[in-house]
Short mmCIF file of C-alpha atoms in Angstrom, two decimals:
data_model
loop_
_atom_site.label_atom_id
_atom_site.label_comp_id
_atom_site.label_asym_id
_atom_site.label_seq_id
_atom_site.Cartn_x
_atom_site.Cartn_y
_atom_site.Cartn_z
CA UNK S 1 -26.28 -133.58 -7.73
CA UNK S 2 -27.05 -130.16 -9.00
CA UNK S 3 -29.09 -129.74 -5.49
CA UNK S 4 -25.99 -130.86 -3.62
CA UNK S 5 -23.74 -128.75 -5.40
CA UNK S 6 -24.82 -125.49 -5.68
CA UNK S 7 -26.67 -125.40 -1.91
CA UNK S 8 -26.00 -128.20 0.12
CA UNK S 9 -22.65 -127.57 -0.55
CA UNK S 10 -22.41 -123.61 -0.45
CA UNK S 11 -24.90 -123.70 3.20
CA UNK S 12 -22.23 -126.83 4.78
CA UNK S 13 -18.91 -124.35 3.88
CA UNK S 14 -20.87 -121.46 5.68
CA UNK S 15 -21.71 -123.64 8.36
CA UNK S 16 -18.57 -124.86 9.06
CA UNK S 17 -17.09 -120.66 9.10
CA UNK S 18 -20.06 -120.50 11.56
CA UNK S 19 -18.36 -122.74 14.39
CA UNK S 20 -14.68 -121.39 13.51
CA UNK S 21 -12.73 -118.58 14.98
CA UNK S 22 -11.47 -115.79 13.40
CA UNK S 23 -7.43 -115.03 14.55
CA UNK S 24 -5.59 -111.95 13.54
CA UNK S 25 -7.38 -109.75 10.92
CA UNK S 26 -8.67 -112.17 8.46
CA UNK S 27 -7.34 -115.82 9.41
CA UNK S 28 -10.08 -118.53 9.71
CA UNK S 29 -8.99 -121.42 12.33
CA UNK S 30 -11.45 -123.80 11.88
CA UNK S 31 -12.47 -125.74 15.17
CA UNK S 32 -15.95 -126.06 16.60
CA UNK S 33 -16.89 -123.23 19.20
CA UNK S 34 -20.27 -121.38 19.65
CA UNK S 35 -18.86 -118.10 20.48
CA UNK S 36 -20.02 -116.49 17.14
CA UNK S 37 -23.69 -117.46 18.05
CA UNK S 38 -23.67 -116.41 21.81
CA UNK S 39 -22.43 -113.15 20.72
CA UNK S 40 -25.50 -112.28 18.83
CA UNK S 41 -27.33 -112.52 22.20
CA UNK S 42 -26.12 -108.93 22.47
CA UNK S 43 -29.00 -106.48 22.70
CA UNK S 44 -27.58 -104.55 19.54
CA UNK S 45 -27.96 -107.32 17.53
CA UNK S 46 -31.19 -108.29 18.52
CA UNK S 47 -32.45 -105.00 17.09
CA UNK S 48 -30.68 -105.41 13.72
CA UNK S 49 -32.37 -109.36 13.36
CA UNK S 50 -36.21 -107.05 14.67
CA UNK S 51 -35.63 -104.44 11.88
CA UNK S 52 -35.11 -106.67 9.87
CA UNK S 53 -38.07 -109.03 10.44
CA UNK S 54 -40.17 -105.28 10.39
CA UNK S 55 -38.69 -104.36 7.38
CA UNK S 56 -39.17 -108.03 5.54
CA UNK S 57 -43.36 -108.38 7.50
CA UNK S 58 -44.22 -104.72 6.30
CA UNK S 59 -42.72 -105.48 2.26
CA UNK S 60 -44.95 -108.68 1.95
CA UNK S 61 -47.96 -107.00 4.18
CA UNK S 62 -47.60 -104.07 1.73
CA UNK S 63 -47.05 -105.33 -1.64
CA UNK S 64 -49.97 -107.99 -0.60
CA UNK S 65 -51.99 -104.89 0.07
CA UNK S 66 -51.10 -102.93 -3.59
CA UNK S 67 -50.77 -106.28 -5.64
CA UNK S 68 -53.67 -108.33 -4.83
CA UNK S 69 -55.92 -105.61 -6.26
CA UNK S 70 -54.15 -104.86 -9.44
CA UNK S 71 -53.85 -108.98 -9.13
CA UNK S 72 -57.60 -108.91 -8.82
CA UNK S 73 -58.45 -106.60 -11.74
CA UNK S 74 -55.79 -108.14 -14.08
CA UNK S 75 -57.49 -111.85 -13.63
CA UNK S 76 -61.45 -110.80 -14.03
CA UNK S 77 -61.60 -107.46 -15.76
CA UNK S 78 -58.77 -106.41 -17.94
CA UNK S 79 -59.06 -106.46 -21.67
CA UNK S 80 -55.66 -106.27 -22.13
CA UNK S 81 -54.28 -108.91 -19.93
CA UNK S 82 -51.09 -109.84 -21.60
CA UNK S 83 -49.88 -106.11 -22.67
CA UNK S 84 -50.59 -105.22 -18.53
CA UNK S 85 -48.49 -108.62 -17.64
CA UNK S 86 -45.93 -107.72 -19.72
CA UNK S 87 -45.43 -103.69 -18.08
CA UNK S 88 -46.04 -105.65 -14.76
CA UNK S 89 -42.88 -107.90 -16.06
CA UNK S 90 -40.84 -105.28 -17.82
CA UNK S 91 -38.67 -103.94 -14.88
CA UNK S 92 -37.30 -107.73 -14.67
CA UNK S 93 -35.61 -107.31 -17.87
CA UNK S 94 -33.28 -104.07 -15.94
CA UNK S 95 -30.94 -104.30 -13.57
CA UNK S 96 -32.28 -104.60 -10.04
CA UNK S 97 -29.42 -102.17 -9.01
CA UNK S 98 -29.80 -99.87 -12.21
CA UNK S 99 -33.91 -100.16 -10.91
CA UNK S 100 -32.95 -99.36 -7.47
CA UNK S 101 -30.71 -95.96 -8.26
CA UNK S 102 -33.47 -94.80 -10.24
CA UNK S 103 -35.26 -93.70 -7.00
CA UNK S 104 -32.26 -91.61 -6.10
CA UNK S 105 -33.59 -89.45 -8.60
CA UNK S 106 -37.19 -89.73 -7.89
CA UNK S 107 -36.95 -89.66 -4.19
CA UNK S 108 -34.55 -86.45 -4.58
CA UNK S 109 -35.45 -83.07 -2.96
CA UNK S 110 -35.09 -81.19 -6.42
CA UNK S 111 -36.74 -83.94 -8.03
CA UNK S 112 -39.54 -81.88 -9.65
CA UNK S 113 -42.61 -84.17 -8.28
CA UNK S 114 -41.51 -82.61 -4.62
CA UNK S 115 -40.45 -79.22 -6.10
CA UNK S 116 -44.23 -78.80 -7.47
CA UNK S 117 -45.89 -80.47 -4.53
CA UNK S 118 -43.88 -77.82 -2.21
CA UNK S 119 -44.81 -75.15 -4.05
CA UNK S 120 -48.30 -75.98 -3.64
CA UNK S 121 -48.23 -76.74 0.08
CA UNK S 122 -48.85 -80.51 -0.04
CA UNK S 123 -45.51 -81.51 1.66
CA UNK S 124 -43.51 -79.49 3.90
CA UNK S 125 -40.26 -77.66 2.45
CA UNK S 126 -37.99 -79.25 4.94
CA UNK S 127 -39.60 -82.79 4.30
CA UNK S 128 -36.86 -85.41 2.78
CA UNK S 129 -37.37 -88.95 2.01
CA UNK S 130 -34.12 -90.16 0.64
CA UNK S 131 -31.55 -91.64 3.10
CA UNK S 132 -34.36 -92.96 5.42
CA UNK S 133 -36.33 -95.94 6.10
CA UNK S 134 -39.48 -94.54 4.11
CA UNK S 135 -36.50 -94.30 1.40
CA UNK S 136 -35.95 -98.11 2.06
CA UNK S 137 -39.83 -99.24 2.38
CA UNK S 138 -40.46 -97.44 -0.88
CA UNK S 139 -37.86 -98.91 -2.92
CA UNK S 140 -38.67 -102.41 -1.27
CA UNK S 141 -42.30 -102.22 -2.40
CA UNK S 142 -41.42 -100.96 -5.34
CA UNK S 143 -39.19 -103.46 -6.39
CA UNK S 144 -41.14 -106.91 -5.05
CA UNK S 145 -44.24 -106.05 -6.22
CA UNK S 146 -44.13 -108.25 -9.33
CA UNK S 147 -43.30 -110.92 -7.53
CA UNK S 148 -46.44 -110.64 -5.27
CA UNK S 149 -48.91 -110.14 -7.88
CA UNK S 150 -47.61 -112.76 -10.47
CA UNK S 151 -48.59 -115.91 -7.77
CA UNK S 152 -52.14 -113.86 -6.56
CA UNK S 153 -52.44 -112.89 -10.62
CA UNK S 154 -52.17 -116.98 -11.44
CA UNK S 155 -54.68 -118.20 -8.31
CA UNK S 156 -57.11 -115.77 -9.26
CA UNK S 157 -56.48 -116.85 -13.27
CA UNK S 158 -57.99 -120.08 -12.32
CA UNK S 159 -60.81 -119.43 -10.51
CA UNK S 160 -64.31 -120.13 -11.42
CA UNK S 161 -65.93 -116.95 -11.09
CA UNK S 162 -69.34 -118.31 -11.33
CA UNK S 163 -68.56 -119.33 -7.48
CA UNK S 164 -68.62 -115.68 -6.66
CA UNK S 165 -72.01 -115.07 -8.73
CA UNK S 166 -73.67 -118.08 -6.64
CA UNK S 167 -72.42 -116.98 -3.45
CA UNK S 168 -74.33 -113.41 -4.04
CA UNK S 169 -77.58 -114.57 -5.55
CA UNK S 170 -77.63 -116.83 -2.19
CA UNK S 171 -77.08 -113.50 -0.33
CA UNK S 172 -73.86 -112.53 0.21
CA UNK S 173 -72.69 -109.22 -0.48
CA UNK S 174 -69.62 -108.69 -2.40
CA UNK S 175 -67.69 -108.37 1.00
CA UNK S 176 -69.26 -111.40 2.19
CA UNK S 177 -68.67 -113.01 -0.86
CA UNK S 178 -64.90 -112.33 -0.87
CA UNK S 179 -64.31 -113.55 2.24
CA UNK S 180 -65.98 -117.16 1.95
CA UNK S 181 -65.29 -117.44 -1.48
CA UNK S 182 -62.44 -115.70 -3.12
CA UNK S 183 -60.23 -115.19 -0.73
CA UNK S 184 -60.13 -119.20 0.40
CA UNK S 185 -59.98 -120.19 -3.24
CA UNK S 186 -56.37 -118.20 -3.93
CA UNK S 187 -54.82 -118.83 -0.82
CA UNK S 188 -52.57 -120.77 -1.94
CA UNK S 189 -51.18 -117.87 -4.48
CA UNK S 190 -51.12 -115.34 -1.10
CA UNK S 191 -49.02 -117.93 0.89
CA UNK S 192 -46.89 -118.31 -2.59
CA UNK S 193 -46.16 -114.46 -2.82
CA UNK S 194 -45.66 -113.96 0.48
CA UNK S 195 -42.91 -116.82 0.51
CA UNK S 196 -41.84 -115.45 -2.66
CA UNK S 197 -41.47 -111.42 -1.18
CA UNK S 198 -41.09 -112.22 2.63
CA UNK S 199 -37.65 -114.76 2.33
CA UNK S 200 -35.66 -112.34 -0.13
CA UNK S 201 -36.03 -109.08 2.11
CA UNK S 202 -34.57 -110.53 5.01
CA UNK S 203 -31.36 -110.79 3.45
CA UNK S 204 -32.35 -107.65 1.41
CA UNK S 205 -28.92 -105.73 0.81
CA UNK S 206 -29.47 -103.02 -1.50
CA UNK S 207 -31.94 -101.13 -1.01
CA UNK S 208 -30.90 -100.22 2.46
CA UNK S 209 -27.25 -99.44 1.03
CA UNK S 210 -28.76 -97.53 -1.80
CA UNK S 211 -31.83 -95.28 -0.69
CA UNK S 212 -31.25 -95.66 3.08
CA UNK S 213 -27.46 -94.47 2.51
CA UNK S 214 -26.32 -97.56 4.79
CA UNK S 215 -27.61 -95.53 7.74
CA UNK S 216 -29.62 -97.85 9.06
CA UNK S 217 -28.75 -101.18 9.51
CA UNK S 218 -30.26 -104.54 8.82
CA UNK S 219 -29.54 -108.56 8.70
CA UNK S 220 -28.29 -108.27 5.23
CA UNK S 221 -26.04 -105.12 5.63
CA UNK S 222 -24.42 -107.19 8.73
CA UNK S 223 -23.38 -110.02 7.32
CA UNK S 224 -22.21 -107.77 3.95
CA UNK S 225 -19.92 -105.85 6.63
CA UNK S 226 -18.73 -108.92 8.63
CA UNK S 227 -17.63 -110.40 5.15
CA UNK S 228 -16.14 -107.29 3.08
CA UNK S 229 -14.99 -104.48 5.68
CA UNK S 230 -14.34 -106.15 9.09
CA UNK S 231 -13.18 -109.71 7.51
CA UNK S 232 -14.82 -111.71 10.26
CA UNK S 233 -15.88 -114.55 8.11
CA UNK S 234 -16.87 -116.94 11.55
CA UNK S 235 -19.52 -114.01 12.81
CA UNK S 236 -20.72 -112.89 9.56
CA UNK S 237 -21.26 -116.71 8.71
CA UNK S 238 -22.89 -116.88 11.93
CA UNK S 239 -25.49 -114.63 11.39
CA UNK S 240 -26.19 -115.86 7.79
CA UNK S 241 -27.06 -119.09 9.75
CA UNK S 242 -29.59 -117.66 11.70
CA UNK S 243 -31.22 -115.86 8.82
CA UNK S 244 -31.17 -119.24 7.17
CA UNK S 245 -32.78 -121.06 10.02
CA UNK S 246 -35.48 -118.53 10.19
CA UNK S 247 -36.37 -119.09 6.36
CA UNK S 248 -35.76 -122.55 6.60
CA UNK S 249 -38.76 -122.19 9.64
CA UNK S 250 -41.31 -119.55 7.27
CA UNK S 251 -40.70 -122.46 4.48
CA UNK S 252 -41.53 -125.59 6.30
CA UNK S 253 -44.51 -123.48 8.01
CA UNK S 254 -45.71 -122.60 4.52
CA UNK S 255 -45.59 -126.04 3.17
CA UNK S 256 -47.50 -127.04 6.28
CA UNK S 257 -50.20 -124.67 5.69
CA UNK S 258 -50.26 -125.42 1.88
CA UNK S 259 -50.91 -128.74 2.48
CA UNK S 260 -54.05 -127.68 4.60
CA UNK S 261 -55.33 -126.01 2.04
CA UNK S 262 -55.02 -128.37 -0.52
CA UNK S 263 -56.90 -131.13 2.09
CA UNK S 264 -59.51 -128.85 2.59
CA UNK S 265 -60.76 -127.61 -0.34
CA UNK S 266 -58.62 -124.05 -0.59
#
């Protein structure tokens, strides 16, 4: 029931504005027409829906890339393993908005981290970083981060690290080691975080507004315009339904490769 309610429910009333027709400014007729969906074949929005799948593949590449390190040293060689979970936990306990305007300060020309790096030579004077995709990338790795390294931090919690040890006294290096060893064994917790990161950012809404100034658009800023400022409900429910599918494709596709690795040993 609680399933039923609060999604089933929610994802049928958006699928039914999908298939309805918008008359006057803000007037919802609701037939059945496809118009909404063949008018996303339009070249423009095919670029939106491609930065947006950029945007959402380079957050979970890059947060796998920062977290499964820190991941890595949290789970084998941290004395402090709680205290560094709990800083890694912390910035859930703020805002994610009040989080997300904090880099308008630290991203700001006259922040003094740029003024001193300037007056060194290390970055250019007429270099800026706020109101741009870098802006955007920055503030989505910064705030999805935790949510990569908790899954890797748990699979690698729960590995037997002996494994590893045997693997090199039968002559793997460490490289070698990682590769057949480690890396098979916490799988399951990089296909976790991914899911976790990758599904979020491509409906991702504020950071773009926030430290890309709105300038560039993506999925998530489309559908946010089609609903508040241009009052198409039918198109803006349209596109949510695409988004949708797409997840609803990255979930079934994870599950599918979960259970492989649970059949076969990972």
């Amino acid at each position: 029931a609680w399933y039923a309610l609060f999604f089933l429910g929610p994802l049928g009333i958006l699928a039914l504005f999908s298939v309805s027709e918008r008359v006057g400014f803000s007037t919802v007729v609701y037939t059945f027409q496809l118009d909404n969906f063949r008018d996303l074949w339009d070249p423009l929005y095919g670029q939106v829906f491609w930065r947006t799948l950029k945007l959402a593949f380079f957050g979970t590449l890059a947060t796998l890339i920062v977290g499964f390190p820190l991941a890595y040293y949290l789970a084998r060689y941290a004395k402090h393993k709680n205290l560094l979970l709990l800083l890694i936990v912390v910035p859930f306990w703020t805002s994610f908005l009040i989080r997300t305007y904090s880099w308008l300060i630290i991203l700001d020309q006259d922040f003094p981290l740029f003024r001193a790096l300037r007056s060194i030579g290390v970055v250019p004077d007429d270099m800026r970083i706020l109101y741009t995709e870098k802006a955007v990338y920055i503030g989505v790795i910064y705030n999805y981060l935790p949510l990569m390294v908790l899954p890797l931090y748990a699979a690698l919690e729960r590995m037997d690290w002996s494994l590893v040890d045997a693997a090199q006294d039968l002559g793997d290096n460490a490289l070698q080691a990682f590769r057949r060893v480690t890396l098979p064994l916490v799988m399951p917790g990089v296909l976790a975080g991914s899911l976790l990161t990758f599904i979020p950012l491509t409906g991702e809404y504020l950071v773009p507004v926030i430290l890309g100034g709105d300038l560039t658009v993506y999925a998530g800023n489309l559908i946010g315009t089609q609903f508040v400022t241009s009052r198409d409900w039918p198109f803006g429910a349209a596109i949510a339904m695409v988004v949708v599918g797409a997840m609803t494709v990255a979930v079934l596709l994870y599950a599918r490769l979960a259970r492989q690795e649970e059949q076969y040993g990972g």
